[in-house]
Every structure is written in C-alpha cells, then in structure tokens.
PDB file of C-alpha atoms in Angstrom:
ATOM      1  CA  UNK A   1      84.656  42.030 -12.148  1.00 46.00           C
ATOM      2  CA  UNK A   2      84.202  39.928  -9.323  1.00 54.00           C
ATOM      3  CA  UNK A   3      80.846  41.760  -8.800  1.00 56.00           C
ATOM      4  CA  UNK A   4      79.714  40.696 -11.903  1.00 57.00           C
ATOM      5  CA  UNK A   5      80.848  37.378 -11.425  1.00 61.00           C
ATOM      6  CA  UNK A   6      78.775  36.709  -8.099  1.00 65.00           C
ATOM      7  CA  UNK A   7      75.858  38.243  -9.811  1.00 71.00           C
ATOM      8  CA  UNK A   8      76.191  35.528 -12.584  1.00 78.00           C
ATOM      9  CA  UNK A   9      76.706  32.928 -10.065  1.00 87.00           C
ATOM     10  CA  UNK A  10      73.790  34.227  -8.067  1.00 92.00           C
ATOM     11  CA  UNK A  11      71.597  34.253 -11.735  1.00 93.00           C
ATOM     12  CA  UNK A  12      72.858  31.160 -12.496  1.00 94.00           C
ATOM     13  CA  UNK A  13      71.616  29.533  -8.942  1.00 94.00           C
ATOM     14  CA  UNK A  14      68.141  30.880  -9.192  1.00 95.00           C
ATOM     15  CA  UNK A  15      67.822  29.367 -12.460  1.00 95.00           C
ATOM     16  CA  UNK A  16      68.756  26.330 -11.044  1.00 95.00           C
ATOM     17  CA  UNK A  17      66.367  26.666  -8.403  1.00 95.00           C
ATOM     18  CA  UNK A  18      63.377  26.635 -10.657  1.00 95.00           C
ATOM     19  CA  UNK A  19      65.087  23.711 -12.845  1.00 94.00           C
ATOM     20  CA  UNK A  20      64.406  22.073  -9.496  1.00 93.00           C
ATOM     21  CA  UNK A  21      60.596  23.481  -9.341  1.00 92.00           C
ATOM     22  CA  UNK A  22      59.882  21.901 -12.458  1.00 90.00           C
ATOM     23  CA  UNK A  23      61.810  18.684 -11.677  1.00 90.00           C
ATOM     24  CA  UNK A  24      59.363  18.230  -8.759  1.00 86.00           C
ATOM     25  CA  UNK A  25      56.288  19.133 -10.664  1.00 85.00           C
ATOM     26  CA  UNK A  26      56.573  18.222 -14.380  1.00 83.00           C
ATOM     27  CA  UNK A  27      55.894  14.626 -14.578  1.00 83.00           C
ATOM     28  CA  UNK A  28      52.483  15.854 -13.148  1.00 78.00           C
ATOM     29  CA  UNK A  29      51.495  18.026 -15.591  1.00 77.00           C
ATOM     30  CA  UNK A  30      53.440  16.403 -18.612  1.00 78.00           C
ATOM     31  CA  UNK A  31      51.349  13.734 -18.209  1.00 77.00           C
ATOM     32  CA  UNK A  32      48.261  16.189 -17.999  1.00 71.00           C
ATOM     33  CA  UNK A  33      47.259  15.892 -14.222  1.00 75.00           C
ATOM     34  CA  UNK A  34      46.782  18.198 -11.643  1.00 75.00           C
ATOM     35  CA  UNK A  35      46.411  17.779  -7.698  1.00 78.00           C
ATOM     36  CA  UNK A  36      42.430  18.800  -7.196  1.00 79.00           C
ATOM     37  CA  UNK A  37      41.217  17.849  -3.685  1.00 79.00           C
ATOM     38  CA  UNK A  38      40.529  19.899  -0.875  1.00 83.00           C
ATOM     39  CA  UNK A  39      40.372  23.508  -0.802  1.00 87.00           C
ATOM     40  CA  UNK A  40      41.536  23.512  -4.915  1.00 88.00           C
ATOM     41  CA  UNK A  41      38.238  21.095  -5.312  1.00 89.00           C
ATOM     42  CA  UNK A  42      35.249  23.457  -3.270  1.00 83.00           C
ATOM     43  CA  UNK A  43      36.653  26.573  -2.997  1.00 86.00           C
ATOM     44  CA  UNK A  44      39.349  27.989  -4.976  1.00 90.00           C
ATOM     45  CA  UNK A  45      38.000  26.242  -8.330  1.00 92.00           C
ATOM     46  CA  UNK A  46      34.481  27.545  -7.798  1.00 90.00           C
ATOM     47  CA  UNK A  47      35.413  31.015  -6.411  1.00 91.00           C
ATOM     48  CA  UNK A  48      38.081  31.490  -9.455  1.00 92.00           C
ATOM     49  CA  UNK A  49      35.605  30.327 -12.151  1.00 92.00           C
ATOM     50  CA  UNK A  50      33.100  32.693 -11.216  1.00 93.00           C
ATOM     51  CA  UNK A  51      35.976  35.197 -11.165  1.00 94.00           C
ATOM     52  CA  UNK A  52      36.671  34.516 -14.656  1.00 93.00           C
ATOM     53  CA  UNK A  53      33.778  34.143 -16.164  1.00 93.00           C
ATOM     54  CA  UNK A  54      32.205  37.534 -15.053  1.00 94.00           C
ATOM     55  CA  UNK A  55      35.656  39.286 -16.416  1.00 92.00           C
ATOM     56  CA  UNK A  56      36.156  37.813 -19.292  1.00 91.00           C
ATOM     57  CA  UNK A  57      31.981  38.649 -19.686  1.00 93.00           C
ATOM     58  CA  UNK A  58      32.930  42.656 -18.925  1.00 93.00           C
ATOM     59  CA  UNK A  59      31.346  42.406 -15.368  1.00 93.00           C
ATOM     60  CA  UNK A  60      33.103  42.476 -12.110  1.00 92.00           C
ATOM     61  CA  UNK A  61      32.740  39.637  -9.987  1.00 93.00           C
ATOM     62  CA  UNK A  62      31.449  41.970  -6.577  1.00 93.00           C
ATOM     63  CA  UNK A  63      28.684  39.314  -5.397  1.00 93.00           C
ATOM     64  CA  UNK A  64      28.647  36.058  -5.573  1.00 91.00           C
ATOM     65  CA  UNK A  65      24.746  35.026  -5.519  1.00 91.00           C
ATOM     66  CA  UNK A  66      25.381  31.057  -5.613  1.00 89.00           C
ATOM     67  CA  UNK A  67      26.688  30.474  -2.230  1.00 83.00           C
ATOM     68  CA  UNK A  68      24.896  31.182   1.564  1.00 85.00           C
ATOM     69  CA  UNK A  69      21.921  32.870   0.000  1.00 90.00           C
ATOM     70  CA  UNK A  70      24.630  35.300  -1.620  1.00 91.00           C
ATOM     71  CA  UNK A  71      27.685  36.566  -0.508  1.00 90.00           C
ATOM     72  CA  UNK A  72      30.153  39.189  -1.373  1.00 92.00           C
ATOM     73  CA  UNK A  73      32.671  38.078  -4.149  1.00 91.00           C
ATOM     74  CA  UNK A  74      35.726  40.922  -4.418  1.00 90.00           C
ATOM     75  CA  UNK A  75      35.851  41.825  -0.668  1.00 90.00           C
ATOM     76  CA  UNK A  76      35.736  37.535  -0.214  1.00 86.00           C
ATOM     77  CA  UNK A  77      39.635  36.870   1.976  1.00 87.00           C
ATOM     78  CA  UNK A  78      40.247  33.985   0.351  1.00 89.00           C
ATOM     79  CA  UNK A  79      38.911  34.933  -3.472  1.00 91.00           C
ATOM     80  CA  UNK A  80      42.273  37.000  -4.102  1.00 93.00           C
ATOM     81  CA  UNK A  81      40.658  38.928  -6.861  1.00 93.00           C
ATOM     82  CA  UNK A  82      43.236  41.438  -6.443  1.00 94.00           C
ATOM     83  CA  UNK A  83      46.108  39.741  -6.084  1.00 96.00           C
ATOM     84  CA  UNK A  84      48.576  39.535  -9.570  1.00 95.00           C
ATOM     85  CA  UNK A  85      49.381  35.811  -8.965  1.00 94.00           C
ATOM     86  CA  UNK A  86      45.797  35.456  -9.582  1.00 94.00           C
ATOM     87  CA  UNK A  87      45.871  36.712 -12.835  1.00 94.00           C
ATOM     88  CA  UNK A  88      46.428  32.991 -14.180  1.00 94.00           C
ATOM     89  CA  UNK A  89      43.164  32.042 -13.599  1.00 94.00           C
ATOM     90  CA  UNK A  90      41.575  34.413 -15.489  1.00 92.00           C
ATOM     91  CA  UNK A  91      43.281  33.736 -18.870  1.00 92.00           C
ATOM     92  CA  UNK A  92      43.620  29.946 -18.921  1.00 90.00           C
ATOM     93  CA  UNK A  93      41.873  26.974 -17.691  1.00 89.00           C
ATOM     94  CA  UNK A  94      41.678  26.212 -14.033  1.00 90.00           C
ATOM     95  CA  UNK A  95      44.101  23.360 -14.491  1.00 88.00           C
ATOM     96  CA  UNK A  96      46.697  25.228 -16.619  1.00 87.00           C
ATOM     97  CA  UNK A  97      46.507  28.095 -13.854  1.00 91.00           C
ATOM     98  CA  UNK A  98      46.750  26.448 -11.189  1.00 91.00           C
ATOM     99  CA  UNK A  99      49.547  24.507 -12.147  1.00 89.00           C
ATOM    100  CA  UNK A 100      51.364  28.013 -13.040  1.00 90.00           C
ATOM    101  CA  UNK A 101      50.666  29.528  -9.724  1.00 94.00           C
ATOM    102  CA  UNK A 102      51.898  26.611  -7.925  1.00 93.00           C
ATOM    103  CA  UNK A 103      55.329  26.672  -9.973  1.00 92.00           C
ATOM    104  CA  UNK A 104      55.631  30.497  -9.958  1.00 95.00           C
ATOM    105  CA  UNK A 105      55.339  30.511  -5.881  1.00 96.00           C
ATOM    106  CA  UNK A 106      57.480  27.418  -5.356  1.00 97.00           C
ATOM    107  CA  UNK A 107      60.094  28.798  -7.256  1.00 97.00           C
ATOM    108  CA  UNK A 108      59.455  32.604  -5.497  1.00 97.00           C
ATOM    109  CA  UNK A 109      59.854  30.888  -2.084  1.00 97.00           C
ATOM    110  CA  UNK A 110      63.253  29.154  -3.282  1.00 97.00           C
ATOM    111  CA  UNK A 111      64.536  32.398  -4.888  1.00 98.00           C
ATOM    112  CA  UNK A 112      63.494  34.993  -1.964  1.00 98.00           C
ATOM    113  CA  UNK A 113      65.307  32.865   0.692  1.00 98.00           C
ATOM    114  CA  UNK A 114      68.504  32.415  -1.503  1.00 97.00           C
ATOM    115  CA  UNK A 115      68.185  36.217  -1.922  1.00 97.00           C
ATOM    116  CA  UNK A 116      68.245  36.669   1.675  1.00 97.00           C
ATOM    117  CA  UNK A 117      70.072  34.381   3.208  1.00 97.00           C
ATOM    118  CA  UNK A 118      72.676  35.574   0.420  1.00 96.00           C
ATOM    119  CA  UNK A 119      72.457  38.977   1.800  1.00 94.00           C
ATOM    120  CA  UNK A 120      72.950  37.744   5.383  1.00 93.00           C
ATOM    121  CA  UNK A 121      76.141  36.183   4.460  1.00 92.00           C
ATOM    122  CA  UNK A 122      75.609  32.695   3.935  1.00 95.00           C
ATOM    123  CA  UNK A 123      77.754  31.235   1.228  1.00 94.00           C
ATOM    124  CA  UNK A 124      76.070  30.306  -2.570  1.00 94.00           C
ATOM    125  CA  UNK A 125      76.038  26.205  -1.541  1.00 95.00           C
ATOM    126  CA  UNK A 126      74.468  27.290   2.285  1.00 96.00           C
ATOM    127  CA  UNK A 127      71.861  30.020   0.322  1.00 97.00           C
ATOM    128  CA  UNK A 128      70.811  26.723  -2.344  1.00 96.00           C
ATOM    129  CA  UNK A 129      70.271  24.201   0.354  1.00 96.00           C
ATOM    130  CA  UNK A 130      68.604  26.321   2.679  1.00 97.00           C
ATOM    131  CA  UNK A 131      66.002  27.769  -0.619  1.00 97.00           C
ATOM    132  CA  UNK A 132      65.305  24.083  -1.236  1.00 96.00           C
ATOM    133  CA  UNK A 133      64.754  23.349   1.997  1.00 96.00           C
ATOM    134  CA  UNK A 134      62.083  25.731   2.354  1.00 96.00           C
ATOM    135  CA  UNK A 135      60.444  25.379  -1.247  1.00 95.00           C
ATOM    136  CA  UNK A 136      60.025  21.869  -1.496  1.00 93.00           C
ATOM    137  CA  UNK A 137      60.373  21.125   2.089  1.00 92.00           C
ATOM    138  CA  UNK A 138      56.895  19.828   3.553  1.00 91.00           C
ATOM    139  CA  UNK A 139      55.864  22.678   4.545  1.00 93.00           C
ATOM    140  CA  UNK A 140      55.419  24.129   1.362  1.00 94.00           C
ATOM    141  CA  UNK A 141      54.299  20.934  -0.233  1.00 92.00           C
ATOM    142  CA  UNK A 142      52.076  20.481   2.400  1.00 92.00           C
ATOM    143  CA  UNK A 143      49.941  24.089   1.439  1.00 92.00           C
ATOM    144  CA  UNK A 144      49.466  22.651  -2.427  1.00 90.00           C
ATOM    145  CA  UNK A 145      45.746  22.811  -1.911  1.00 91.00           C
ATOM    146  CA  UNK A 146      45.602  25.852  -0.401  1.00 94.00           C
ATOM    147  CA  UNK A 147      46.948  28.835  -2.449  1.00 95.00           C
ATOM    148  CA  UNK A 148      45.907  31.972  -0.344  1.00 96.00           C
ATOM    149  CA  UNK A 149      48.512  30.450   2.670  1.00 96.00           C
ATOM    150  CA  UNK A 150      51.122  28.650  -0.597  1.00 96.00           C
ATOM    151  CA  UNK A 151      51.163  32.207  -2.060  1.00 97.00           C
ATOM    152  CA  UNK A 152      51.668  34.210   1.802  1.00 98.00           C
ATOM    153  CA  UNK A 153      54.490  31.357   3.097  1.00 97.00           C
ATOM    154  CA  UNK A 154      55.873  32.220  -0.544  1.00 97.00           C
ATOM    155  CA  UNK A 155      56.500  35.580   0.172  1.00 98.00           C
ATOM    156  CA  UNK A 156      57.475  35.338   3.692  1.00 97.00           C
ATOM    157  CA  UNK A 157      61.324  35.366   3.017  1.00 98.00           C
ATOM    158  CA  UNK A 158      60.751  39.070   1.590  1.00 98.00           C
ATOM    159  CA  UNK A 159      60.048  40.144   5.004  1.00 98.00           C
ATOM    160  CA  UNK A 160      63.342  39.263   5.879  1.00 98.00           C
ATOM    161  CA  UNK A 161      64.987  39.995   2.870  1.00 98.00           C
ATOM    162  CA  UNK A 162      63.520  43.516   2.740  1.00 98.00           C
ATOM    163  CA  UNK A 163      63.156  43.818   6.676  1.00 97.00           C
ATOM    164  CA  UNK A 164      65.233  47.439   7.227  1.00 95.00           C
ATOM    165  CA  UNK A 165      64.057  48.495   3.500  1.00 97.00           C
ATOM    166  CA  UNK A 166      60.576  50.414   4.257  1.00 97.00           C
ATOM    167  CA  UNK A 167      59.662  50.731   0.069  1.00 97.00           C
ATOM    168  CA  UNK A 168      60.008  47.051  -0.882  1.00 98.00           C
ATOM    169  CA  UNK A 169      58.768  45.663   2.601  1.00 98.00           C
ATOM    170  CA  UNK A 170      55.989  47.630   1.817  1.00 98.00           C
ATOM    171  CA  UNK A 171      55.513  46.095  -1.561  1.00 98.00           C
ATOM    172  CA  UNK A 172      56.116  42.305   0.469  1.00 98.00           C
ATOM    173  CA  UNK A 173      53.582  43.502   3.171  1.00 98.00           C
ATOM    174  CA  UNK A 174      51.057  44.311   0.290  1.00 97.00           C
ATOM    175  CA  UNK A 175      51.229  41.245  -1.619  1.00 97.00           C
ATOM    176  CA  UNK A 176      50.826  38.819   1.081  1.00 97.00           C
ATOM    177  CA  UNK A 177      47.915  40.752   2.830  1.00 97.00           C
ATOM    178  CA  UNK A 178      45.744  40.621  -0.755  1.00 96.00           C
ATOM    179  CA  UNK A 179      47.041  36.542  -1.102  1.00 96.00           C
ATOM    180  CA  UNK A 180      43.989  36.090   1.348  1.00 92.00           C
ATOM    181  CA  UNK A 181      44.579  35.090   4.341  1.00 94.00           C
ATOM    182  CA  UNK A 182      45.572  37.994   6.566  1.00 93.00           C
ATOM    183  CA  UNK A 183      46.313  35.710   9.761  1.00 94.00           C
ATOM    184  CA  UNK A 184      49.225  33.698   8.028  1.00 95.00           C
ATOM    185  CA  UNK A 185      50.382  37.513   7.262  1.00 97.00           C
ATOM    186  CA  UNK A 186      50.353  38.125  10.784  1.00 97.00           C
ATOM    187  CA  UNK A 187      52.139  35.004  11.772  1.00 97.00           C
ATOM    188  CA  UNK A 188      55.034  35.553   9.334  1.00 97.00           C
ATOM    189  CA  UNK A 189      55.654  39.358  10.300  1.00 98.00           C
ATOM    190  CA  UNK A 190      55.892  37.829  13.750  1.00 97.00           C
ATOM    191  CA  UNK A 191      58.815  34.971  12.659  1.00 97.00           C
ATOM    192  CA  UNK A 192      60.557  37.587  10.821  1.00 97.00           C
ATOM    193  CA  UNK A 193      60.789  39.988  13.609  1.00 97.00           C
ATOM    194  CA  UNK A 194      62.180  36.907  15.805  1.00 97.00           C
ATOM    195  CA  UNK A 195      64.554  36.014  13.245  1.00 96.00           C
ATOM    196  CA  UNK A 196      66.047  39.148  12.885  1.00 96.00           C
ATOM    197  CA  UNK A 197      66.612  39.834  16.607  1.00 95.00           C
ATOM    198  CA  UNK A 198      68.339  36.343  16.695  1.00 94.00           C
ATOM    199  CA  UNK A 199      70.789  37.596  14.133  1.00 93.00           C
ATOM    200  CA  UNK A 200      71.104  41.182  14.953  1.00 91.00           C
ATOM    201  CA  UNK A 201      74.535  42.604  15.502  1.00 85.00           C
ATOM    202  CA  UNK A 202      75.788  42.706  18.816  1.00 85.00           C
ATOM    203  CA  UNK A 203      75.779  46.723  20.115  1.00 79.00           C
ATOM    204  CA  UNK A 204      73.862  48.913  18.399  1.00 80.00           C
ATOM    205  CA  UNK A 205      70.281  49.525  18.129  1.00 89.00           C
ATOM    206  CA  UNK A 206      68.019  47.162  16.629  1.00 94.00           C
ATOM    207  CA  UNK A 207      63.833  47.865  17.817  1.00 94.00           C
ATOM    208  CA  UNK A 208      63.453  51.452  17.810  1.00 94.00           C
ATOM    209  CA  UNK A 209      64.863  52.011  14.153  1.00 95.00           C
ATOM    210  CA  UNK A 210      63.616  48.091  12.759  1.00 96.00           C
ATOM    211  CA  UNK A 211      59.670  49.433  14.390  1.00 96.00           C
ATOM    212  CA  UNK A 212      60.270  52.784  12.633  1.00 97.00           C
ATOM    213  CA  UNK A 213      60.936  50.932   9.136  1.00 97.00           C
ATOM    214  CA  UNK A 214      57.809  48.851   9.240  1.00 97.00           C
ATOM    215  CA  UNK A 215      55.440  51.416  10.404  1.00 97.00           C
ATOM    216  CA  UNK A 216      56.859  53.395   7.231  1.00 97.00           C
ATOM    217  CA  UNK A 217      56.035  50.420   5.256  1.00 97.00           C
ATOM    218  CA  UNK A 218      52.897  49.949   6.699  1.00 93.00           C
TER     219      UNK A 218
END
C-alpha cells in the first residue's frame, strides 16, 4: 500500500511538472507564436522542411543538393533524421512541431531528474525543485533555438538515472548520440561520471564495475 501510494505521489508530481511546461510556454503558442531566430530560423527550419517534404513525397531525404554545392542530408549531425523526437516535424507544420518538441523535452528534462534524484533519495519536494530547476532553469531556456543540444541536455539526467543499468543506459546513450550533436553527448557522459563518484557510497567498489556497465551499454 504505501508502494502504491508513492507511486501515485510520484505520478501525480510528474504531471505537475508538465502543468508547469505548459505554464511557461502556452501563452506563446495560444496566442499563435513561436520563438524563430537563430539556429530554428537557418538551419533546423530549412534542414527539417526538406526532411519532410521528400518523406511525405516517398523519397528519402539522403542529399541535400541546395546547400555548399550539395551536401549529404541523413548522415547531416545536426539534421536528426533518425531521431523519434523528430518525428514532429514530419507530420505537422514547422511551427506546430517545433513547439511540441520543445514541450516534450522540457518536460523529459523535468521528469528524468525527478526520476533520479527520487531514486537517489531525495525527498518528493527536494526531487520537484531540483526538476524545475533544471527544466526551466536558463540553461535549458537558454538552448530554445537549438534543438540537437535542447534534446541531448534533455536526456542527460538518464545517464544518471540509468548509470549502473547497462540496457536502459544504452537506450539513453542512443538517443542522445542521434539528437545531433555528439560533443554535448560527450560532455554529459563526462558530468555524470563526476556526479556519481561524488555520491558514491563510502567502501566498496565504484570504477571497475560502473566502466564495466557502460562499456556493456556502449
């Protein structure tokens, strides 16, 4: 019973967590605006346009021929063809998708770092402060424009979260590395390494069996 009532607790918070998500970012898009400068402007609205228009036309976007005399499209970092949270931009307009990836990330940033700072101990009002610290803290906020790092620093909590759990790190290592921007992936395996050696139990043995995990997952 009390299981079941921490799990409903824990439901309960997440949900609240994305109530907050859509606090931050519905008068934007109630009003029908969407942030569109920078990166969003000449590269990820171009790149995921072209995307969409050769799927949608049965062909698969594997060169791009509009851009420095032709380059290639799929195998592009930053195009994310093959990552799901990408999947938004080929079904609705750029706006629309845009707008979902943002609140689907923001809200997957909140939730992963309740999750694990849950399973590391912290209390239900510590694990809510600290998940909207980190989602709509301005570091987060800062990346709007620029999805492949939003969508990596999104998933960064899962390396923590999942850091002794080969299967699902492996899943965490995965998405982030098709986001598109395999440097920020590099950066946050290195933070999550130093985070759990600050926390690890004292005694015991922490690198040989944490390096055997995430070679597994790798």
């Amino acid at each position: 019973m009390n299981g079941a009532r921490r799990w409903d607790g824990d439901l309960a918070a997440l949900a609240a967590l994305m109530g907050l998500v859509a606090l931050r970012f519905l008068p934007w898009w109630l009003s029908g605006q969407t942030p569109f400068w920078g990166d969003l402007t000449y590269l990820h609205h171009s790149w995921r346009t072209f995307d969409a228009q050769l799927l949608q036309s049965g062909r698969r976007p594997l060169w791009n021929p509009y851009l420095y005399f032709g380059m290639p499209q799929a195998a592009g970092m930053q195009d994310s063809l093959y990552y799901p949270g990408t999947v938004a931009h080929f079904i609705f307009g750029f706006a629309s998708a845009t707008a979902i990836f943002q609140a689907l990330h923001y809200w997957l940033a909140a939730a992963l770092t309740y999750l694990w700072t849950r399973s590391a101990g912290a209390r239900r009002g510590s694990a809510l402060g600290a998940a909207v610290v980190v989602s709509l803290g301005g570091l987060l906020l800062a990346r709007l424009q620029f999805l492949n790092w939003l969508a990596i620093l999104s998933l960064a909590p899962s390396f923590l979260l999942f850091f002794r759990r080969p299967a699902l790190l492996a899943v965490a290592l995965a998405l982030a590395f098709f986001a598109g921007y395999p440097p920020y992936v590099i950066g946050c395996a290195i933070s999550a390494w130093a985070v759990a050696a600050a926390l690890r139990p004292p005694g015991g043995r922490f690198w040989a069996p944490a390096a055997r995990d995430w070679l597994s997952a790798a």
